[in-house]
Coordinates of N, CA, C and O and ligand atoms in Angstrom, one line a residue:
X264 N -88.4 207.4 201.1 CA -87.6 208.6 201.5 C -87.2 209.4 200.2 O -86.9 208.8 199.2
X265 N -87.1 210.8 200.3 CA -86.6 211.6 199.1 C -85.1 211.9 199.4 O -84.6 211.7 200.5
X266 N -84.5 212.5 198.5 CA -83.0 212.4 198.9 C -83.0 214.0 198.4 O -83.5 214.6 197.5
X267 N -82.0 214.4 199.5 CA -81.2 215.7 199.1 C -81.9 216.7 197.5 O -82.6 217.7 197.6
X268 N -81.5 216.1 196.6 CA -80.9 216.3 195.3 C -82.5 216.6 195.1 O -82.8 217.7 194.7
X269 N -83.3 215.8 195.3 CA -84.9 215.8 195.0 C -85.1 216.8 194.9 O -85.0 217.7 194.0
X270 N -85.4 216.8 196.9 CA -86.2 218.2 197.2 C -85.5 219.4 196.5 O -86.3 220.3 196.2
X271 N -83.7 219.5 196.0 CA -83.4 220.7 195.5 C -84.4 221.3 194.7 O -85.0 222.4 194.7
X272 N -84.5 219.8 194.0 CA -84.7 220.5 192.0 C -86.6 220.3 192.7 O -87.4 220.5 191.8
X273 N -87.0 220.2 193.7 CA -88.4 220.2 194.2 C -88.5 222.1 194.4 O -89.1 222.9 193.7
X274 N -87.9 222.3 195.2 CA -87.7 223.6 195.6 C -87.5 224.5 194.1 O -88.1 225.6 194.0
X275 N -86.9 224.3 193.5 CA -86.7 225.2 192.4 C -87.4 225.2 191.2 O -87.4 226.2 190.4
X276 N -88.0 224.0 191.1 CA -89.9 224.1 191.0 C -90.7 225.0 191.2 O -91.4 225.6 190.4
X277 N -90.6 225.1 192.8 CA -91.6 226.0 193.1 C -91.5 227.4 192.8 O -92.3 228.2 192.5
X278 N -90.3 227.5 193.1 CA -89.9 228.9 193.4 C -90.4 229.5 191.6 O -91.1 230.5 191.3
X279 N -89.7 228.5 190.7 CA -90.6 229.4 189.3 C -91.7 229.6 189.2 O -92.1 230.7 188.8
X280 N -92.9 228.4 189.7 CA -94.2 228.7 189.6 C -94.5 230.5 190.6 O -95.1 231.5 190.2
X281 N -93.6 230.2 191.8 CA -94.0 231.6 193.3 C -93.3 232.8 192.4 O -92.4 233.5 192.8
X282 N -93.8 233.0 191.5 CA -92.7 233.9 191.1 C -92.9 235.1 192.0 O -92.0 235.9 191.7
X283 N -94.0 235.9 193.2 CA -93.5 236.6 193.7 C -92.6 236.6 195.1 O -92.2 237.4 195.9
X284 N -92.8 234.9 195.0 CA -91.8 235.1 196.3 C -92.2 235.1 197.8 O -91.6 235.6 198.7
X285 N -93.5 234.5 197.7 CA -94.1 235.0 199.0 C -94.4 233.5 199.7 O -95.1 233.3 200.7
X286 N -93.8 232.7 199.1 CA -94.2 231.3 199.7 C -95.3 230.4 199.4 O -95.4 229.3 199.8
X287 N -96.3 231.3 198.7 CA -97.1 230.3 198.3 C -97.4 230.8 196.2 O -97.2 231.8 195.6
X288 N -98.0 229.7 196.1 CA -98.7 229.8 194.1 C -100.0 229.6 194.2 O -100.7 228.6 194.4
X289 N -100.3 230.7 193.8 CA -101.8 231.8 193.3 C -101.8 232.1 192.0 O -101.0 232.0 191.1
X290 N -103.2 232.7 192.1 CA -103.5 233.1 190.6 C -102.7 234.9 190.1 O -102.7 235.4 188.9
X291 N -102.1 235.4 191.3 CA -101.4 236.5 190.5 C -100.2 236.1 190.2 O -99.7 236.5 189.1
X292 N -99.0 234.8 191.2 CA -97.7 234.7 190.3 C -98.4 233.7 189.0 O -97.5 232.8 189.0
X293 N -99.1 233.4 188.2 CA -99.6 233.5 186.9 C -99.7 234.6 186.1 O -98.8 234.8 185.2
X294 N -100.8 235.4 186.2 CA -100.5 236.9 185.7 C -99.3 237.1 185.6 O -98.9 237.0 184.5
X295 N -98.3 237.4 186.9 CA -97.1 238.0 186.7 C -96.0 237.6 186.1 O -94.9 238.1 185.9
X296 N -96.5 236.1 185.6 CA -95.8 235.3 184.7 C -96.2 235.9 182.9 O -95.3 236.0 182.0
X297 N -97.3 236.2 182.9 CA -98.0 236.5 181.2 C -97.3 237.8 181.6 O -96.6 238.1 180.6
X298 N -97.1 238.7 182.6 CA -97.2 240.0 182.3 C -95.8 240.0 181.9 O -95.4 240.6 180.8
X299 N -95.1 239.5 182.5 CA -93.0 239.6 182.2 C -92.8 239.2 181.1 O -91.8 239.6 180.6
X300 N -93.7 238.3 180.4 CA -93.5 237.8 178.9 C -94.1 239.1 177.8 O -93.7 239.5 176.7
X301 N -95.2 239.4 178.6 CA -95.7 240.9 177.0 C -94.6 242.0 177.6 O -94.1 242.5 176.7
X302 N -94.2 242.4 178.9 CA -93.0 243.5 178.9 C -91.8 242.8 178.1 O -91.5 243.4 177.0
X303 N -91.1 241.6 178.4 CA -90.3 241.4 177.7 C -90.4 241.5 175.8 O -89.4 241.5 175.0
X304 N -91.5 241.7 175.5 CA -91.8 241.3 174.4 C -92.2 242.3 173.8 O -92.5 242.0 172.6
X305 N -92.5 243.8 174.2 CA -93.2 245.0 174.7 C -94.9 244.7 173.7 O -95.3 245.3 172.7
X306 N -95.4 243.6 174.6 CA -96.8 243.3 173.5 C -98.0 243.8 174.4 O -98.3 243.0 175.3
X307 N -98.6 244.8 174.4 CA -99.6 245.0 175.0 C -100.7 244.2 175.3 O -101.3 243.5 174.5
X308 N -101.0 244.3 177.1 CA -102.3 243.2 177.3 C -103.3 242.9 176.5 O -103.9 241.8 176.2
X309 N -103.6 244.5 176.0 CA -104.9 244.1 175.2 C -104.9 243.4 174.2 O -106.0 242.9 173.8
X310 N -103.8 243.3 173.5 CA -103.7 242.9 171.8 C -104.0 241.1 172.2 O -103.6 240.5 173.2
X311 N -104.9 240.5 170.9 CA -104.9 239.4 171.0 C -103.9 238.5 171.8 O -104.1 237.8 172.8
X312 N -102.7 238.9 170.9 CA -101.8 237.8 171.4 C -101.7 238.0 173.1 O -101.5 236.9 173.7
X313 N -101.8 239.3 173.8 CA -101.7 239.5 175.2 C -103.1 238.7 176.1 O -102.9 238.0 177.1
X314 N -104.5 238.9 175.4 CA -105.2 238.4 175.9 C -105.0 236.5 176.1 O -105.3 235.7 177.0
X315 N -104.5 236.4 175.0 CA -104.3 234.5 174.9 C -103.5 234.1 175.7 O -103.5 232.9 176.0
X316 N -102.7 234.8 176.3 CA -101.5 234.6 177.3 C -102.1 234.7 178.6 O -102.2 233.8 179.5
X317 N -102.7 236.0 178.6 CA -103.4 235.9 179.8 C -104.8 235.2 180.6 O -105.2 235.3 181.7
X318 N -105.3 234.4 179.0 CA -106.2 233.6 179.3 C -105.3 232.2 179.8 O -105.6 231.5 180.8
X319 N -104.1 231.8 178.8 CA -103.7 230.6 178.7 C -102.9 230.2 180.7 O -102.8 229.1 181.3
X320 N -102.4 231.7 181.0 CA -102.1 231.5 182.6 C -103.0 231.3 183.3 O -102.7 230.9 184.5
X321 N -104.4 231.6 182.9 CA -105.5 231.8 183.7 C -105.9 229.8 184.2 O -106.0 229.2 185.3
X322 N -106.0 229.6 182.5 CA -106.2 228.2 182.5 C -105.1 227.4 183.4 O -105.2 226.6 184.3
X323 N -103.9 227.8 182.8 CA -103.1 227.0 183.9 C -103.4 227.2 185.3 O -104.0 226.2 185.8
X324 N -103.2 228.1 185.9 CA -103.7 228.1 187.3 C -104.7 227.4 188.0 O -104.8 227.0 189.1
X325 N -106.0 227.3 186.6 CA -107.2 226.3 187.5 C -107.1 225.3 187.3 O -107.6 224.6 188.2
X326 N -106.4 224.6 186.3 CA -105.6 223.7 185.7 C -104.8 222.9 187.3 O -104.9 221.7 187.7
X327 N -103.9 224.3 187.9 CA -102.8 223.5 188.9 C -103.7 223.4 190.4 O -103.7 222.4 191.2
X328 N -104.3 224.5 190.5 CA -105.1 224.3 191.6 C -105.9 223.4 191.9 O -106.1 223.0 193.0
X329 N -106.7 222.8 190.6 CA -107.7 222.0 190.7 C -107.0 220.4 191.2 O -107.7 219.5 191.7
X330 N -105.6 220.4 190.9 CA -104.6 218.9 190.7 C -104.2 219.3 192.8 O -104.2 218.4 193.6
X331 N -104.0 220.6 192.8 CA -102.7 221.0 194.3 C -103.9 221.5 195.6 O -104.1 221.0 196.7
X332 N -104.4 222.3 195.0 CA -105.5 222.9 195.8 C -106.2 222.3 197.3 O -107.3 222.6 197.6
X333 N -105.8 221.7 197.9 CA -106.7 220.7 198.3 C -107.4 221.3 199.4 O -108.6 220.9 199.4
X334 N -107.3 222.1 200.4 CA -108.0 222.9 200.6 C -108.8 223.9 200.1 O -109.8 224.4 200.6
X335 N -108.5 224.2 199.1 CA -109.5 225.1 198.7 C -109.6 226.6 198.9 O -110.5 227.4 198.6
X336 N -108.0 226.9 199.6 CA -108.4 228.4 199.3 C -107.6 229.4 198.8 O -107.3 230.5 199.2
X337 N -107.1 228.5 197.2 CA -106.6 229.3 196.2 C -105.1 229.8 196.4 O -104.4 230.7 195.9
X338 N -104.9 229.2 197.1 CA -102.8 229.5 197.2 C -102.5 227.6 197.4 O -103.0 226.9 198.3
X339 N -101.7 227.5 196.5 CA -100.9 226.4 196.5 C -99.5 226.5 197.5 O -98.5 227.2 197.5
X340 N -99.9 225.7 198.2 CA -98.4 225.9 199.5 C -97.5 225.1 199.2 O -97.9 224.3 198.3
X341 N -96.3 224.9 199.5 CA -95.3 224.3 199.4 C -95.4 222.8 199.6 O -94.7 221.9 199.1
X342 N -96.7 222.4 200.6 CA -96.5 221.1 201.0 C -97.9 220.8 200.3 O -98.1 219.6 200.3
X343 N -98.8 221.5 199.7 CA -99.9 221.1 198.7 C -98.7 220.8 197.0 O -99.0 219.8 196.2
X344 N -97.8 221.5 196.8 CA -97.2 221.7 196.0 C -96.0 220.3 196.0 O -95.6 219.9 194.9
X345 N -95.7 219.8 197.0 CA -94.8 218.5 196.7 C -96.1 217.2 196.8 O -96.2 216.2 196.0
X346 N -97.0 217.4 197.9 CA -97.7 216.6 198.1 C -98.9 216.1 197.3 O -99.6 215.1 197.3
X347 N -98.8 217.0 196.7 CA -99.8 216.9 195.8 C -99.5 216.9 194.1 O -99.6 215.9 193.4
X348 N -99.2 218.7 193.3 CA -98.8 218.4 192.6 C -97.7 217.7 191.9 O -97.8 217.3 190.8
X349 N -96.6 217.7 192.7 CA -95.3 216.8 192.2 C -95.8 215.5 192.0 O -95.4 215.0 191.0
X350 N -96.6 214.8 192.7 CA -97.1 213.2 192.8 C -97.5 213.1 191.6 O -96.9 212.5 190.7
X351 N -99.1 213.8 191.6 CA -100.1 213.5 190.6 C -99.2 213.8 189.4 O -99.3 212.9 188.5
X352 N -98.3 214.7 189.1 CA -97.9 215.7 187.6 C -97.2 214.4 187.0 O -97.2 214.0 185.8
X353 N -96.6 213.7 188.3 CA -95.4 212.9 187.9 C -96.0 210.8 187.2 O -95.5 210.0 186.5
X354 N -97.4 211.0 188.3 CA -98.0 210.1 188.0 C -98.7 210.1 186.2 O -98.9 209.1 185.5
X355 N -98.8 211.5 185.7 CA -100.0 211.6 184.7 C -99.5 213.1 184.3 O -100.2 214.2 184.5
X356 N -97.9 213.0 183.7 CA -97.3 214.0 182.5 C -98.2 214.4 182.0 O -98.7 215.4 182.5
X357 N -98.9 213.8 180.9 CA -99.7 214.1 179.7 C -100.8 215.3 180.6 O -101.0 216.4 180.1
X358 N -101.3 215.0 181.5 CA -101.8 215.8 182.1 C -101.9 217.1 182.4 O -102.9 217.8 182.5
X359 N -100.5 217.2 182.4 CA -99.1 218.6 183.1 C -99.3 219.0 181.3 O -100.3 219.8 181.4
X360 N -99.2 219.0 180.7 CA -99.1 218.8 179.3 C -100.1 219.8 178.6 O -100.1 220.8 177.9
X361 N -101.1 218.8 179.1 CA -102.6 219.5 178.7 C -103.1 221.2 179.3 O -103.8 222.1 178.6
X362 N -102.5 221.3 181.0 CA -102.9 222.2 181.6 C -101.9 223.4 181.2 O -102.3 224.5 180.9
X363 N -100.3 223.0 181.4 CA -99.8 223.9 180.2 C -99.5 224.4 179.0 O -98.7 225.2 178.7
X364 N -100.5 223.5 178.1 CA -100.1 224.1 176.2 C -101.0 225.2 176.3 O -100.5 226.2 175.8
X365 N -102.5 225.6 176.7 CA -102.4 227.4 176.1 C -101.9 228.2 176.5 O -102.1 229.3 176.1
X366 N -100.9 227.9 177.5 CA -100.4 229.4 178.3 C -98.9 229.2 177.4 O -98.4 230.2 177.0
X367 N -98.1 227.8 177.1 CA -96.8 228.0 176.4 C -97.1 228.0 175.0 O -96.2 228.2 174.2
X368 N -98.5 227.6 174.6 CA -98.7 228.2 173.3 C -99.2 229.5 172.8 O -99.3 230.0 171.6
X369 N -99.6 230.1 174.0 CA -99.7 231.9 174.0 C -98.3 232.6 173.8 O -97.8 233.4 173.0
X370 N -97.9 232.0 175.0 CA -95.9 232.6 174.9 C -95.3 232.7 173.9 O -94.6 233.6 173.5
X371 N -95.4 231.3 173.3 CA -94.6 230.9 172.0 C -95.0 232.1 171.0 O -94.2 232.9 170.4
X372 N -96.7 232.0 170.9 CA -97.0 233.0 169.8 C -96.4 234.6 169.5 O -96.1 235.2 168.4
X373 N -96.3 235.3 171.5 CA -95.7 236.5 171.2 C -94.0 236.3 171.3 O -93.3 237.2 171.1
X374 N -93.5 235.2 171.5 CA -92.4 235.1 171.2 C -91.9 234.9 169.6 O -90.8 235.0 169.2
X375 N -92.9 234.6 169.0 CA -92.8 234.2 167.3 C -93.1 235.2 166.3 O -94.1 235.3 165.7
X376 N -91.7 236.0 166.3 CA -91.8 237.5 165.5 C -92.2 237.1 164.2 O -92.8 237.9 163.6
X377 N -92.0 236.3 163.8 CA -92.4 236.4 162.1 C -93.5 235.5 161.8 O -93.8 235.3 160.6
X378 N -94.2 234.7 163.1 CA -95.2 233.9 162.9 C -95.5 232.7 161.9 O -96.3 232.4 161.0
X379 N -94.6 232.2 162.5 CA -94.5 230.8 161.4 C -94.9 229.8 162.2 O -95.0 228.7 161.6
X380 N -95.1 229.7 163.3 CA -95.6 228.8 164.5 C -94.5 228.4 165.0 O -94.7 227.2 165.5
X381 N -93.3 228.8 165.3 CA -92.1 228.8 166.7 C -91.3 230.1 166.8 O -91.1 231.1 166.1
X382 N -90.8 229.4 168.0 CA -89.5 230.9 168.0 C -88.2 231.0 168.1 O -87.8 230.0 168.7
X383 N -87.3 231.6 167.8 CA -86.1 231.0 167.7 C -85.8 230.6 168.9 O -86.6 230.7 169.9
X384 N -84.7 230.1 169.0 CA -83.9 229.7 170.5 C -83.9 230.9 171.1 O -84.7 231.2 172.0
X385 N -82.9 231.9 170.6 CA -82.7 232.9 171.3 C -83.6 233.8 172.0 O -83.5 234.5 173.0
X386 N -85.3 233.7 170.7 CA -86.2 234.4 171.6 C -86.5 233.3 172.9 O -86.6 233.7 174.1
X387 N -86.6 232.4 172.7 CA -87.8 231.5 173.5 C -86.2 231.7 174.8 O -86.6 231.9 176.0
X388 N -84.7 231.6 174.6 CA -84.9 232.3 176.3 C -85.1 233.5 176.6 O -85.4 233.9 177.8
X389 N -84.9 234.2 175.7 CA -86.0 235.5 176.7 C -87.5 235.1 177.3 O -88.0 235.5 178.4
X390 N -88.0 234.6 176.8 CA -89.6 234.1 177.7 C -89.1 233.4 179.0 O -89.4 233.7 180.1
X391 N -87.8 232.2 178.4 CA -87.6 232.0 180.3 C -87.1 232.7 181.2 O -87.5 232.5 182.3
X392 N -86.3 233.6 181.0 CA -85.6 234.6 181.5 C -86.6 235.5 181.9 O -86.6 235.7 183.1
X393 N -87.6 236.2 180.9 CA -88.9 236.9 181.5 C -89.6 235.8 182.6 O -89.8 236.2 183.8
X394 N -89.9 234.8 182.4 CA -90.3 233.6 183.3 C -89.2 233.7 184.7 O -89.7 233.4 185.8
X395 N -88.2 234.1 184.6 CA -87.0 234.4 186.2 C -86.2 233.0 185.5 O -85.1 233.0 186.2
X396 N -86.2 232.1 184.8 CA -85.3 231.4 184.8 C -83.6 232.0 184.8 O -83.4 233.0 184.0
X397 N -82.7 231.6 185.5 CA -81.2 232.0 185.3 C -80.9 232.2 183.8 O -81.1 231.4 182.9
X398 N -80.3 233.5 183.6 CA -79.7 233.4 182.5 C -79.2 232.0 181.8 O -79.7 231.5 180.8
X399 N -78.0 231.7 182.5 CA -77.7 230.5 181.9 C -78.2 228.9 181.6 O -78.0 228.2 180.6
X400 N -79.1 228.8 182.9 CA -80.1 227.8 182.9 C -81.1 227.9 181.6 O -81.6 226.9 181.0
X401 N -81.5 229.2 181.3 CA -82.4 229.4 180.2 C -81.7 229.2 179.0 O -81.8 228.1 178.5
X402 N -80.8 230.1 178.4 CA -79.8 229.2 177.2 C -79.8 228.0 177.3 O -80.7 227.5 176.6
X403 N -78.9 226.8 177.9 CA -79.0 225.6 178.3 C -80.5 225.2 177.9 O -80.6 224.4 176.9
X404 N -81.7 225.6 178.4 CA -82.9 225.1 178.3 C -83.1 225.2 176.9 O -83.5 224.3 176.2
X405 N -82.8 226.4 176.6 CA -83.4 226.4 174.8 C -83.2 225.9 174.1 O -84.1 225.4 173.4
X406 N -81.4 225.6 173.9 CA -80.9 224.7 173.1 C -81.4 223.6 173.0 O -81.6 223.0 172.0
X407 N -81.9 223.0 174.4 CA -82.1 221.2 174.4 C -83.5 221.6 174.1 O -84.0 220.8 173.3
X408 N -84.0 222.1 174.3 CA -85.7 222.8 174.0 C -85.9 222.2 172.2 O -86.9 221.5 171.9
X409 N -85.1 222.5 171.6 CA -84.8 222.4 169.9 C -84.4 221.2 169.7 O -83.4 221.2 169.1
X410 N -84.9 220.0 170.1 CA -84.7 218.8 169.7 C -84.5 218.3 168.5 O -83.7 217.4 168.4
X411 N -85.2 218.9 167.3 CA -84.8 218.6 165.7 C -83.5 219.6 165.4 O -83.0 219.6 164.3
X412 N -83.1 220.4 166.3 CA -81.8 221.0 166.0 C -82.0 222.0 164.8 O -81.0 222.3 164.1
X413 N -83.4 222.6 164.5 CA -83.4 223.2 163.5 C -83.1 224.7 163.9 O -82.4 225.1 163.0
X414 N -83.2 225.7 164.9 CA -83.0 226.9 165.6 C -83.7 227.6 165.9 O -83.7 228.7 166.3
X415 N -85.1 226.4 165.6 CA -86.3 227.2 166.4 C -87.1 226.2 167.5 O -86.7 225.0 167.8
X416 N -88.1 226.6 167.9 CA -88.7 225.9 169.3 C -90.0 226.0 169.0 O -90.4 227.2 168.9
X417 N -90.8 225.0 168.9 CA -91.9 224.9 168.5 C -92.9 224.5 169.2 O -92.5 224.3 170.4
X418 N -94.3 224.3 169.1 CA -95.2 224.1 170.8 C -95.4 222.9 170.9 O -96.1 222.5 171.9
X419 N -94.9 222.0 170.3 CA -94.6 220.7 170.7 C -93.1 220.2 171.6 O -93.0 219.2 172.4
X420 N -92.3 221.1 171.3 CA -91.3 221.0 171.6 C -91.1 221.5 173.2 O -90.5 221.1 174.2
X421 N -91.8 222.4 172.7 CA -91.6 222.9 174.4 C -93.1 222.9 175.1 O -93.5 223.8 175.8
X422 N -93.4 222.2 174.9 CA -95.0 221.6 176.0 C -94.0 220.4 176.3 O -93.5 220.5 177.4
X423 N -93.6 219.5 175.5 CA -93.0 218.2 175.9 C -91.6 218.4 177.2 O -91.4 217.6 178.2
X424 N -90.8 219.6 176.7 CA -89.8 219.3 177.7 C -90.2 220.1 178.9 O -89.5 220.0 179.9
X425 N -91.5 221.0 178.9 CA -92.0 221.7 180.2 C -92.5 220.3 181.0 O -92.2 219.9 182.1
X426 N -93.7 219.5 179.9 CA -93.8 218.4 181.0 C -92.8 217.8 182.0 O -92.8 217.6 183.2
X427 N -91.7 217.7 180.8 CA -90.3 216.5 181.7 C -89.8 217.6 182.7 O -89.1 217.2 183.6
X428 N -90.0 219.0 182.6 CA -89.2 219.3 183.7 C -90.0 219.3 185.3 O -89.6 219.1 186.4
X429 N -91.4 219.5 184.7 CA -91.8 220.0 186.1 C -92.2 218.5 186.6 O -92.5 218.4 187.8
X430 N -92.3 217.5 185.9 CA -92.8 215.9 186.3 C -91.8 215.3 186.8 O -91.5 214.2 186.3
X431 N -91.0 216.0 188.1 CA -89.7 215.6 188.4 C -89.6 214.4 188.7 O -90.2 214.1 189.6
X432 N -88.7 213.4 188.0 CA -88.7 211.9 188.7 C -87.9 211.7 189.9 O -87.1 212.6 190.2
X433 N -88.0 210.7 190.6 CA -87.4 210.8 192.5 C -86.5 210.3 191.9 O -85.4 210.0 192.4
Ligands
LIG65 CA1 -96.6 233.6 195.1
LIG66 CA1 -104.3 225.6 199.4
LIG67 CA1 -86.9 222.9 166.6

């Protein structure tokens, strides 16, 4: 049996992947995920860094469909989405891991104004915040995001705590 508390943090899962809200996860709430990060960031699609983002969502998507998908017709539903990817993600992190480092290592990049390979705290929550995370929830995230406590967020850093978040344990 799942309890209460589960399904919450199950549901609020989804709802970041749906970012438009329509009940199910497709390949445009991807896009519309790369695109709120180059407006937030004002980095145009075409520029490298825009393309890598929008390749890196791309990969994710066939990445999640290929794990959720089980019918096959390209919208992840809510009960392909517990049934499926919450299981597998949770059975085989490293997995979850793999299918999202080029799309959070695209983000990271246009979030990394001086290009040293991370970004500060303060930028990387603007990516969640462009991502719809809660203001506050995204602060919160960033800080513990920075595990060496140095004041930036790096793509190990944040592949690792994307896995633990979305690999929710019962
Ligand atoms: Ca959607
Ligand atoms: Ca489906
Ligand atoms: Ca750090």
């Amino acid at each position: 049996m799942v309890s209460t508390e589960y399904e919450r943090r199950i549901a609020a899962r989804f709802a970041t992947f749906d970012q438009d809200g329509n009940g199910w996860i497709d390949r445009e709430d991807f896009s519309a995920a790369a695109k709120a990060v180059l407006v937030e960031f004002a980095t145009t699609p075409r520029s490298d860094r825009g393309q890598a983002l929008y390749s890196g969502a791309e990969a994710f998507w066939q990445g999640m469909a290929g794990i959720a998908d089980r019918d096959g017709d390209q919208r992840i539903t809510r009960d392909e989405f517990v049934n499926g990817a919450v299981k597998r993600l949770r059975d085989n992190p490293d997995r979850f891991a793999e299918i999202a480092r080029p799309f959070l290592h695209a983000a990271l990049a246009v979030a990394d104004a001086d290009g040293d390979g991370s970004a500060t705290v303060e930028d990387t929550v603007r990516v969640l915040r462009a991502l719809g995370v809660p203001e506050e929830a995204a602060g919160a995230a960033a800080a513990r995001l920075d595990t060496d406590a140095d004041g930036k967020v790096g793509e190990r850093e944040i592949v690792t705590a994307f896995a633990r978040y979305f690999t929710v344990p019962e």
